[in-house]
Amino acid sequence: MRILFIDDAHPFLIESLRKDGHECVEGYDFNLEKISGLIADVHGIVIRSRIQLNKNILEKAKVLKYIARAGAGMESIDVEYAQSKNIVCLNSPEGNRDAVGEHAIGMLLSLMNNLNKADSQVRKGEWIREGNRGHELHGKTVGVIGYGNMGSAFAEKLRGFGCRILAYDKYKNGFKTESVLEVNPEEIFEKADVLSIHVPLTNETEFFINDTFINNFKKEIYFINTARGKCVRIDDLVKNIKSGKIIGACLDVIEYEDLSFEKFSVKNFSENPSWKYLINSDKVILSPHIAGWTVESLEKIARTLYRKIAKIKY
């Protein structure tokens, strides 16, 4: 079988597929035109997010059996159209779930304990103790929206902190455990001190974190987004940080990201008041979409995809 790698992955994947007798085409720098010309003759595609596999491209596929996404999100693939052509769509959230869970915890602890701010001050010769008095995670109620691989991994990492964990997933139920309560959104709105979202980007979740949503919360909250940038309307987030409704925000992803996640752009960058506020606020911690981006997760993703590809019947 002929497999086109549009994006690279850990060497384990391509080496294993070649050992199994597959022809692997390394098209890491192929543009859209070249990919469109090749797709008619490939049986499998490995992709991250560099290229959007939309209907216009997929309709040229003649023998394509599967698309394997090296990661979790599937927004770079027209899954509905692919499935209508009996093309199997695979992803590998099992591979980077631990990385995302740990990153979210790290950002939250840093924010609650003023570590970024304190580190910067000490490096400048400032020794400020009372002004950096932090808050403990122990005893807090943490709301988790989206309880798939990422949400459940985050909850697992929280278990040792003595938190009360409330989780909601619109499309999943029966996941209550000894340490996680399965609740409706209203209970999260009423009781949460911290909110972390772990949902895919769809028409339903685009900008669902907005001013109205935020003001459903009874308490002031910490907010974490390691999901997708466009799930959160940044102007509304900033408005609520300024008002104090959001005590602080941990953002690994941002509304202004490019679809490939490799860059971001802010319209009228120097004049965008919301962006200027975020980058200058010590109530915000930012990272460049790296929550699932560890050395270990790179290999785990490859191994996960290989197992799933091996099960496909040709």
Short mmCIF file of N, CA and C in Angstrom, two decimals, residues 75-249:
data_model
loop_
_atom_site.label_atom_id
_atom_site.label_comp_id
_atom_site.label_asym_id
_atom_site.label_seq_id
_atom_site.Cartn_x
_atom_site.Cartn_y
_atom_site.Cartn_z
N GLU A 75 -10.12 18.85 13.01
CA GLU A 75 -10.68 19.95 12.24
C GLU A 75 -9.96 20.19 10.92
N SER A 76 -8.79 19.58 10.72
CA SER A 76 -8.09 19.72 9.44
C SER A 76 -8.58 18.72 8.40
N ILE A 77 -9.59 17.92 8.75
CA ILE A 77 -10.12 16.89 7.86
C ILE A 77 -11.63 17.06 7.74
N ASP A 78 -12.15 16.99 6.53
CA ASP A 78 -13.60 16.95 6.34
C ASP A 78 -14.06 15.52 6.62
N VAL A 79 -14.24 15.24 7.92
CA VAL A 79 -14.52 13.87 8.35
C VAL A 79 -15.82 13.35 7.75
N GLU A 80 -16.83 14.18 7.73
CA GLU A 80 -18.13 13.75 7.23
C GLU A 80 -18.04 13.31 5.77
N TYR A 81 -17.35 14.11 4.95
CA TYR A 81 -17.23 13.74 3.54
C TYR A 81 -16.34 12.50 3.37
N ALA A 82 -15.27 12.45 4.14
CA ALA A 82 -14.38 11.29 4.06
C ALA A 82 -15.13 10.00 4.39
N GLN A 83 -15.90 10.04 5.44
CA GLN A 83 -16.66 8.85 5.84
C GLN A 83 -17.70 8.47 4.80
N SER A 84 -18.24 9.47 4.09
CA SER A 84 -19.21 9.17 3.04
C SER A 84 -18.56 8.40 1.89
N LYS A 85 -17.22 8.50 1.79
CA LYS A 85 -16.47 7.76 0.78
C LYS A 85 -15.82 6.51 1.37
N ASN A 86 -16.28 6.13 2.56
CA ASN A 86 -15.76 4.94 3.26
C ASN A 86 -14.26 5.06 3.57
N ILE A 87 -13.83 6.29 3.82
CA ILE A 87 -12.45 6.52 4.25
C ILE A 87 -12.45 6.57 5.78
N VAL A 88 -11.67 5.72 6.39
CA VAL A 88 -11.58 5.67 7.85
C VAL A 88 -10.75 6.86 8.34
N CYS A 89 -11.26 7.56 9.35
CA CYS A 89 -10.54 8.70 9.91
C CYS A 89 -10.06 8.33 11.32
N LEU A 90 -8.75 8.35 11.50
CA LEU A 90 -8.15 7.97 12.78
C LEU A 90 -7.49 9.17 13.43
N ASN A 91 -7.50 9.20 14.74
CA ASN A 91 -6.67 10.17 15.46
C ASN A 91 -5.99 9.45 16.62
N SER A 92 -5.21 10.19 17.42
CA SER A 92 -4.39 9.51 18.42
C SER A 92 -4.31 10.30 19.73
N PRO A 93 -5.47 10.67 20.30
CA PRO A 93 -5.45 11.43 21.55
C PRO A 93 -4.86 10.64 22.72
N GLU A 94 -4.87 9.31 22.60
CA GLU A 94 -4.27 8.49 23.65
C GLU A 94 -2.78 8.78 23.80
N GLY A 95 -2.17 9.27 22.71
CA GLY A 95 -0.73 9.50 22.70
C GLY A 95 -0.28 10.75 23.42
N ASN A 96 -1.12 11.80 23.45
CA ASN A 96 -0.68 13.03 24.10
C ASN A 96 -1.57 13.45 25.27
N ARG A 97 -2.43 12.56 25.73
CA ARG A 97 -3.33 12.89 26.84
C ARG A 97 -2.56 13.22 28.13
N ASP A 98 -1.52 12.45 28.42
CA ASP A 98 -0.75 12.71 29.64
C ASP A 98 -0.01 14.04 29.55
N ALA A 99 0.52 14.33 28.38
CA ALA A 99 1.23 15.60 28.19
C ALA A 99 0.30 16.79 28.41
N VAL A 100 -0.91 16.70 27.86
CA VAL A 100 -1.88 17.79 28.02
C VAL A 100 -2.28 17.94 29.48
N GLY A 101 -2.57 16.81 30.14
CA GLY A 101 -2.96 16.87 31.55
C GLY A 101 -1.89 17.50 32.42
N GLU A 102 -0.63 17.11 32.20
CA GLU A 102 0.47 17.66 33.00
C GLU A 102 0.68 19.14 32.71
N HIS A 103 0.57 19.51 31.44
CA HIS A 103 0.79 20.92 31.07
C HIS A 103 -0.27 21.81 31.73
N ALA A 104 -1.51 21.36 31.70
CA ALA A 104 -2.60 22.15 32.31
C ALA A 104 -2.36 22.32 33.81
N ILE A 105 -1.95 21.25 34.47
CA ILE A 105 -1.64 21.34 35.90
C ILE A 105 -0.49 22.31 36.15
N GLY A 106 0.56 22.21 35.32
CA GLY A 106 1.71 23.08 35.49
C GLY A 106 1.36 24.55 35.35
N MET A 107 0.56 24.87 34.34
CA MET A 107 0.16 26.26 34.13
C MET A 107 -0.68 26.76 35.30
N LEU A 108 -1.60 25.92 35.76
CA LEU A 108 -2.48 26.33 36.85
C LEU A 108 -1.69 26.58 38.14
N LEU A 109 -0.79 25.68 38.48
CA LEU A 109 0.00 25.86 39.70
C LEU A 109 0.88 27.11 39.61
N SER A 110 1.44 27.33 38.45
CA SER A 110 2.28 28.52 38.26
C SER A 110 1.46 29.79 38.44
N LEU A 111 0.25 29.81 37.87
CA LEU A 111 -0.60 30.98 37.97
C LEU A 111 -1.06 31.22 39.40
N MET A 112 -1.52 30.16 40.08
CA MET A 112 -2.07 30.31 41.42
C MET A 112 -1.00 30.69 42.44
N ASN A 113 0.26 30.37 42.13
CA ASN A 113 1.35 30.67 43.06
C ASN A 113 2.28 31.78 42.56
N ASN A 114 1.84 32.49 41.51
CA ASN A 114 2.58 33.66 41.00
C ASN A 114 4.02 33.33 40.61
N LEU A 115 4.26 32.12 40.12
CA LEU A 115 5.64 31.71 39.87
C LEU A 115 6.29 32.47 38.73
N ASN A 116 5.55 32.69 37.65
CA ASN A 116 6.13 33.43 36.53
C ASN A 116 6.49 34.86 36.94
N LYS A 117 5.56 35.49 37.65
CA LYS A 117 5.79 36.87 38.08
C LYS A 117 6.96 36.93 39.07
N ALA A 118 6.96 36.03 40.04
CA ALA A 118 8.00 36.04 41.07
C ALA A 118 9.37 35.76 40.46
N ASP A 119 9.43 34.82 39.53
CA ASP A 119 10.68 34.51 38.87
C ASP A 119 11.24 35.75 38.16
N SER A 120 10.36 36.44 37.46
CA SER A 120 10.79 37.65 36.73
C SER A 120 11.30 38.72 37.70
N GLN A 121 10.62 38.87 38.83
CA GLN A 121 11.00 39.88 39.80
C GLN A 121 12.37 39.58 40.42
N VAL A 122 12.56 38.31 40.81
CA VAL A 122 13.83 37.94 41.44
C VAL A 122 14.98 38.14 40.47
N ARG A 123 14.78 37.83 39.20
CA ARG A 123 15.83 38.02 38.20
C ARG A 123 16.21 39.50 38.05
N LYS A 124 15.28 40.38 38.42
CA LYS A 124 15.55 41.82 38.35
C LYS A 124 16.03 42.37 39.69
N GLY A 125 16.26 41.47 40.65
CA GLY A 125 16.75 41.91 41.95
C GLY A 125 15.67 42.31 42.92
N GLU A 126 14.41 42.01 42.60
CA GLU A 126 13.29 42.35 43.48
C GLU A 126 12.92 41.13 44.33
N TRP A 127 12.76 41.33 45.64
CA TRP A 127 12.48 40.22 46.57
C TRP A 127 11.15 40.53 47.27
N ILE A 128 10.05 40.15 46.60
CA ILE A 128 8.71 40.52 47.07
C ILE A 128 7.98 39.26 47.54
N ARG A 129 7.79 39.13 48.83
CA ARG A 129 7.15 37.93 49.38
C ARG A 129 5.64 38.11 49.53
N GLU A 130 5.21 39.10 50.27
CA GLU A 130 3.77 39.26 50.53
C GLU A 130 2.99 39.49 49.23
N GLY A 131 3.57 40.22 48.31
CA GLY A 131 2.90 40.49 47.04
C GLY A 131 2.77 39.27 46.15
N ASN A 132 3.43 38.20 46.53
CA ASN A 132 3.35 36.96 45.75
C ASN A 132 2.76 35.80 46.55
N ARG A 133 2.01 36.13 47.60
CA ARG A 133 1.34 35.08 48.35
C ARG A 133 0.34 34.37 47.45
N GLY A 134 0.46 33.05 47.35
CA GLY A 134 -0.36 32.30 46.41
C GLY A 134 -1.60 31.68 47.03
N HIS A 135 -2.25 30.84 46.23
CA HIS A 135 -3.44 30.10 46.66
C HIS A 135 -3.20 28.61 46.45
N GLU A 136 -3.74 27.81 47.36
CA GLU A 136 -3.59 26.36 47.26
C GLU A 136 -4.67 25.75 46.38
N LEU A 137 -4.27 24.76 45.64
CA LEU A 137 -5.23 24.01 44.83
C LEU A 137 -6.05 23.07 45.72
N HIS A 138 -5.44 22.61 46.80
CA HIS A 138 -6.13 21.73 47.74
C HIS A 138 -7.43 22.37 48.23
N GLY A 139 -8.51 21.59 48.17
CA GLY A 139 -9.79 22.07 48.65
C GLY A 139 -10.62 22.82 47.63
N LYS A 140 -10.04 23.12 46.48
CA LYS A 140 -10.78 23.82 45.43
C LYS A 140 -11.67 22.85 44.65
N THR A 141 -12.71 23.39 44.05
CA THR A 141 -13.58 22.61 43.16
C THR A 141 -13.20 22.92 41.72
N VAL A 142 -12.83 21.90 40.99
CA VAL A 142 -12.38 22.06 39.61
C VAL A 142 -13.43 21.51 38.66
N GLY A 143 -13.89 22.34 37.75
CA GLY A 143 -14.85 21.93 36.73
C GLY A 143 -14.12 21.56 35.46
N VAL A 144 -14.49 20.42 34.88
CA VAL A 144 -13.89 19.93 33.63
C VAL A 144 -15.00 19.78 32.61
N ILE A 145 -14.91 20.50 31.52
CA ILE A 145 -15.91 20.37 30.45
C ILE A 145 -15.25 19.66 29.28
N GLY A 146 -15.80 18.49 28.94
CA GLY A 146 -15.22 17.60 27.95
C GLY A 146 -14.44 16.53 28.68
N TYR A 147 -14.95 15.29 28.67
CA TYR A 147 -14.30 14.25 29.47
C TYR A 147 -13.86 13.08 28.60
N GLY A 148 -13.17 13.43 27.51
CA GLY A 148 -12.55 12.40 26.68
C GLY A 148 -11.15 12.11 27.19
N ASN A 149 -10.24 11.84 26.29
CA ASN A 149 -8.87 11.53 26.69
C ASN A 149 -8.21 12.66 27.46
N MET A 150 -8.37 13.89 26.97
CA MET A 150 -7.68 15.02 27.60
C MET A 150 -8.31 15.39 28.93
N GLY A 151 -9.62 15.51 28.95
CA GLY A 151 -10.30 15.88 30.19
C GLY A 151 -10.08 14.86 31.29
N SER A 152 -10.16 13.58 30.94
CA SER A 152 -9.97 12.54 31.96
C SER A 152 -8.51 12.49 32.43
N ALA A 153 -7.56 12.74 31.54
CA ALA A 153 -6.16 12.77 31.94
C ALA A 153 -5.90 13.92 32.91
N PHE A 154 -6.48 15.08 32.63
CA PHE A 154 -6.34 16.22 33.53
C PHE A 154 -6.92 15.89 34.91
N ALA A 155 -8.09 15.25 34.92
CA ALA A 155 -8.71 14.87 36.19
C ALA A 155 -7.84 13.87 36.95
N GLU A 156 -7.23 12.93 36.23
CA GLU A 156 -6.34 11.95 36.87
C GLU A 156 -5.17 12.65 37.56
N LYS A 157 -4.61 13.65 36.89
CA LYS A 157 -3.46 14.35 37.47
C LYS A 157 -3.85 15.15 38.71
N LEU A 158 -5.11 15.55 38.79
CA LEU A 158 -5.58 16.35 39.92
C LEU A 158 -5.83 15.52 41.17
N ARG A 159 -5.93 14.22 41.04
CA ARG A 159 -6.39 13.38 42.13
C ARG A 159 -5.59 13.56 43.42
N GLY A 160 -4.29 13.74 43.29
CA GLY A 160 -3.45 13.85 44.48
C GLY A 160 -3.46 15.22 45.13
N PHE A 161 -4.19 16.18 44.57
CA PHE A 161 -4.18 17.54 45.10
C PHE A 161 -5.30 17.83 46.09
N GLY A 162 -6.16 16.84 46.33
CA GLY A 162 -7.24 17.05 47.28
C GLY A 162 -8.32 17.99 46.76
N CYS A 163 -8.56 17.94 45.44
CA CYS A 163 -9.60 18.76 44.83
C CYS A 163 -10.92 17.99 44.76
N ARG A 164 -11.98 18.73 44.62
CA ARG A 164 -13.26 18.14 44.24
C ARG A 164 -13.38 18.34 42.75
N ILE A 165 -13.58 17.26 41.99
CA ILE A 165 -13.58 17.34 40.53
C ILE A 165 -14.99 17.09 40.01
N LEU A 166 -15.51 18.06 39.27
CA LEU A 166 -16.83 17.97 38.64
C LEU A 166 -16.63 17.94 37.14
N ALA A 167 -17.20 16.95 36.47
CA ALA A 167 -16.98 16.82 35.03
C ALA A 167 -18.30 16.72 34.28
N TYR A 168 -18.31 17.36 33.10
CA TYR A 168 -19.49 17.32 32.22
C TYR A 168 -19.04 17.05 30.80
N ASP A 169 -19.75 16.16 30.14
CA ASP A 169 -19.52 15.89 28.72
C ASP A 169 -20.87 15.65 28.06
N LYS A 170 -21.21 16.50 27.10
CA LYS A 170 -22.52 16.42 26.45
C LYS A 170 -22.74 15.10 25.75
N TYR A 171 -21.66 14.47 25.28
CA TYR A 171 -21.79 13.27 24.46
C TYR A 171 -21.30 12.00 25.16
N LYS A 172 -21.13 12.08 26.47
CA LYS A 172 -20.61 10.93 27.19
C LYS A 172 -21.25 10.88 28.57
N ASN A 173 -21.54 9.69 29.05
CA ASN A 173 -22.04 9.56 30.41
C ASN A 173 -21.57 8.24 31.01
N GLY A 174 -21.85 8.06 32.29
CA GLY A 174 -21.43 6.84 32.96
C GLY A 174 -19.96 6.80 33.31
N PHE A 175 -19.30 7.96 33.42
CA PHE A 175 -17.86 7.98 33.67
C PHE A 175 -17.52 8.36 35.11
N LYS A 176 -18.51 8.45 35.97
CA LYS A 176 -18.26 8.80 37.36
C LYS A 176 -17.28 7.81 38.00
N THR A 177 -16.35 8.33 38.77
CA THR A 177 -15.40 7.49 39.49
C THR A 177 -15.38 7.91 40.96
N GLU A 178 -14.51 7.28 41.70
CA GLU A 178 -14.39 7.61 43.12
C GLU A 178 -13.96 9.05 43.32
N SER A 179 -13.20 9.59 42.38
CA SER A 179 -12.67 10.94 42.54
C SER A 179 -13.30 11.98 41.62
N VAL A 180 -14.13 11.54 40.68
CA VAL A 180 -14.74 12.46 39.71
C VAL A 180 -16.26 12.32 39.75
N LEU A 181 -16.94 13.44 39.94
CA LEU A 181 -18.40 13.44 39.92
C LEU A 181 -18.88 13.84 38.53
N GLU A 182 -19.83 13.10 38.00
CA GLU A 182 -20.44 13.42 36.71
C GLU A 182 -21.63 14.33 36.96
N VAL A 183 -21.57 15.56 36.43
CA VAL A 183 -22.57 16.56 36.77
C VAL A 183 -23.11 17.24 35.50
N ASN A 184 -24.10 18.10 35.69
CA ASN A 184 -24.60 18.92 34.59
C ASN A 184 -23.89 20.28 34.63
N PRO A 185 -23.98 21.06 33.58
CA PRO A 185 -23.27 22.35 33.56
C PRO A 185 -23.66 23.26 34.70
N GLU A 186 -24.91 23.20 35.11
CA GLU A 186 -25.39 24.10 36.16
C GLU A 186 -24.61 23.90 37.46
N GLU A 187 -24.27 22.65 37.77
CA GLU A 187 -23.52 22.40 39.00
C GLU A 187 -22.10 22.95 38.90
N ILE A 188 -21.52 22.86 37.71
CA ILE A 188 -20.20 23.47 37.50
C ILE A 188 -20.29 24.98 37.65
N PHE A 189 -21.31 25.59 37.05
CA PHE A 189 -21.50 27.03 37.16
C PHE A 189 -21.63 27.46 38.63
N GLU A 190 -22.29 26.66 39.42
CA GLU A 190 -22.56 27.02 40.81
C GLU A 190 -21.35 26.82 41.72
N LYS A 191 -20.55 25.76 41.48
CA LYS A 191 -19.58 25.36 42.49
C LYS A 191 -18.10 25.51 42.10
N ALA A 192 -17.80 25.65 40.82
CA ALA A 192 -16.40 25.59 40.38
C ALA A 192 -15.59 26.81 40.82
N ASP A 193 -14.36 26.53 41.25
CA ASP A 193 -13.36 27.58 41.49
C ASP A 193 -12.39 27.66 40.30
N VAL A 194 -12.30 26.57 39.56
CA VAL A 194 -11.41 26.46 38.40
C VAL A 194 -12.19 25.81 37.28
N LEU A 195 -12.03 26.29 36.06
CA LEU A 195 -12.64 25.65 34.90
C LEU A 195 -11.57 25.32 33.88
N SER A 196 -11.56 24.06 33.41
CA SER A 196 -10.67 23.65 32.33
C SER A 196 -11.50 23.02 31.23
N ILE A 197 -11.30 23.47 29.98
CA ILE A 197 -12.09 22.93 28.88
C ILE A 197 -11.23 21.98 28.04
N HIS A 198 -11.87 20.89 27.60
CA HIS A 198 -11.19 19.85 26.82
C HIS A 198 -12.14 19.35 25.74
N VAL A 199 -12.49 20.24 24.83
CA VAL A 199 -13.47 19.92 23.78
C VAL A 199 -12.83 20.12 22.41
N PRO A 200 -13.32 19.40 21.41
CA PRO A 200 -12.83 19.64 20.04
C PRO A 200 -13.41 20.94 19.49
N LEU A 201 -12.81 21.45 18.45
CA LEU A 201 -13.35 22.64 17.79
C LEU A 201 -14.35 22.20 16.73
N THR A 202 -15.61 22.56 16.95
CA THR A 202 -16.69 22.26 16.01
C THR A 202 -17.54 23.52 15.87
N ASN A 203 -18.54 23.45 15.00
CA ASN A 203 -19.47 24.59 14.90
C ASN A 203 -20.16 24.85 16.23
N GLU A 204 -20.34 23.80 17.00
CA GLU A 204 -21.02 23.91 18.28
C GLU A 204 -20.15 24.55 19.36
N THR A 205 -18.84 24.31 19.29
CA THR A 205 -17.95 24.80 20.36
C THR A 205 -17.19 26.08 20.00
N GLU A 206 -17.31 26.54 18.76
CA GLU A 206 -16.62 27.77 18.39
C GLU A 206 -17.14 28.94 19.23
N PHE A 207 -16.24 29.57 19.98
CA PHE A 207 -16.55 30.72 20.82
C PHE A 207 -17.65 30.43 21.86
N PHE A 208 -17.75 29.18 22.30
CA PHE A 208 -18.78 28.90 23.31
C PHE A 208 -18.38 29.45 24.68
N ILE A 209 -17.07 29.71 24.87
CA ILE A 209 -16.65 30.44 26.06
C ILE A 209 -16.69 31.92 25.71
N ASN A 210 -17.77 32.56 26.14
CA ASN A 210 -17.98 33.97 25.82
C ASN A 210 -18.50 34.68 27.07
N ASP A 211 -18.87 35.91 26.94
CA ASP A 211 -19.28 36.70 28.09
C ASP A 211 -20.48 36.07 28.81
N THR A 212 -21.46 35.63 28.05
CA THR A 212 -22.65 35.01 28.64
C THR A 212 -22.29 33.76 29.42
N PHE A 213 -21.47 32.89 28.81
CA PHE A 213 -21.06 31.66 29.46
C PHE A 213 -20.31 31.95 30.76
N ILE A 214 -19.36 32.84 30.69
CA ILE A 214 -18.53 33.14 31.87
C ILE A 214 -19.37 33.66 33.02
N ASN A 215 -20.36 34.47 32.70
CA ASN A 215 -21.15 35.07 33.77
C ASN A 215 -22.24 34.17 34.32
N ASN A 216 -22.26 32.91 33.84
CA ASN A 216 -23.10 31.91 34.49
C ASN A 216 -22.48 31.43 35.80
N PHE A 217 -21.17 31.66 35.98
CA PHE A 217 -20.49 31.16 37.16
C PHE A 217 -20.83 32.02 38.38
N LYS A 218 -21.08 31.35 39.48
CA LYS A 218 -21.44 32.05 40.72
C LYS A 218 -20.21 32.62 41.41
N LYS A 219 -19.06 31.95 41.23
CA LYS A 219 -17.83 32.39 41.87
C LYS A 219 -16.90 33.04 40.86
N GLU A 220 -15.88 33.70 41.37
CA GLU A 220 -14.77 34.10 40.53
C GLU A 220 -13.92 32.86 40.28
N ILE A 221 -13.43 32.69 39.05
CA ILE A 221 -12.78 31.43 38.69
C ILE A 221 -11.42 31.64 38.02
N TYR A 222 -10.60 30.58 38.09
CA TYR A 222 -9.43 30.45 37.24
C TYR A 222 -9.88 29.69 35.99
N PHE A 223 -9.29 30.03 34.85
CA PHE A 223 -9.71 29.41 33.59
C PHE A 223 -8.50 28.84 32.85
N ILE A 224 -8.68 27.62 32.31
CA ILE A 224 -7.60 26.95 31.56
C ILE A 224 -8.13 26.53 30.19
N ASN A 225 -7.36 26.85 29.14
CA ASN A 225 -7.70 26.35 27.80
C ASN A 225 -6.48 25.71 27.16
N THR A 226 -6.50 24.38 27.08
CA THR A 226 -5.49 23.64 26.32
C THR A 226 -6.16 22.92 25.15
N ALA A 227 -7.37 23.34 24.79
CA ALA A 227 -8.14 22.67 23.74
C ALA A 227 -7.87 23.31 22.39
N ARG A 228 -8.70 24.27 22.00
CA ARG A 228 -8.53 25.00 20.76
C ARG A 228 -8.80 26.48 21.00
N GLY A 229 -8.01 27.32 20.32
CA GLY A 229 -8.10 28.75 20.56
C GLY A 229 -9.46 29.34 20.27
N LYS A 230 -10.09 28.88 19.19
CA LYS A 230 -11.35 29.48 18.78
C LYS A 230 -12.54 28.99 19.60
N CYS A 231 -12.28 28.20 20.63
CA CYS A 231 -13.35 27.87 21.58
C CYS A 231 -13.61 29.04 22.53
N VAL A 232 -12.70 30.01 22.55
CA VAL A 232 -12.78 31.11 23.51
C VAL A 232 -12.72 32.45 22.78
N ARG A 233 -13.69 33.30 23.04
CA ARG A 233 -13.67 34.64 22.47
C ARG A 233 -12.77 35.51 23.36
N ILE A 234 -11.62 35.89 22.82
CA ILE A 234 -10.61 36.56 23.62
C ILE A 234 -11.09 37.91 24.17
N ASP A 235 -11.83 38.67 23.38
CA ASP A 235 -12.32 39.96 23.87
C ASP A 235 -13.18 39.77 25.12
N ASP A 236 -14.01 38.73 25.14
CA ASP A 236 -14.87 38.47 26.29
C ASP A 236 -14.07 37.96 27.48
N LEU A 237 -13.05 37.15 27.19
CA LEU A 237 -12.19 36.66 28.25
C LEU A 237 -11.49 37.82 28.95
N VAL A 238 -10.90 38.70 28.16
CA VAL A 238 -10.19 39.85 28.72
C VAL A 238 -11.14 40.74 29.52
N LYS A 239 -12.32 40.96 29.00
CA LYS A 239 -13.33 41.76 29.71
C LYS A 239 -13.55 41.21 31.12
N ASN A 240 -13.62 39.90 31.23
CA ASN A 240 -13.93 39.28 32.51
C ASN A 240 -12.71 39.11 33.41
N ILE A 241 -11.52 39.14 32.85
CA ILE A 241 -10.32 39.22 33.69
C ILE A 241 -10.25 40.61 34.31
N LYS A 242 -10.51 41.61 33.50
CA LYS A 242 -10.48 42.99 34.00
C LYS A 242 -11.51 43.22 35.11
N SER A 243 -12.68 42.61 34.97
CA SER A 243 -13.74 42.80 35.96
C SER A 243 -13.50 41.99 37.23
N GLY A 244 -12.59 40.98 37.14
CA GLY A 244 -12.33 40.13 38.28
C GLY A 244 -13.14 38.85 38.29
N LYS A 245 -14.05 38.70 37.34
CA LYS A 245 -14.84 37.46 37.28
C LYS A 245 -13.93 36.27 37.01
N ILE A 246 -12.93 36.47 36.16
CA ILE A 246 -11.88 35.47 35.97
C ILE A 246 -10.64 35.96 36.70
N ILE A 247 -10.23 35.19 37.71
CA ILE A 247 -9.09 35.57 38.54
C ILE A 247 -7.80 35.55 37.72
N GLY A 248 -7.71 34.53 36.86
CA GLY A 248 -6.54 34.39 36.01
C GLY A 248 -6.80 33.34 34.95
N ALA A 249 -6.01 33.38 33.87
CA ALA A 249 -6.23 32.47 32.75
C ALA A 249 -4.93 31.82 32.32
#
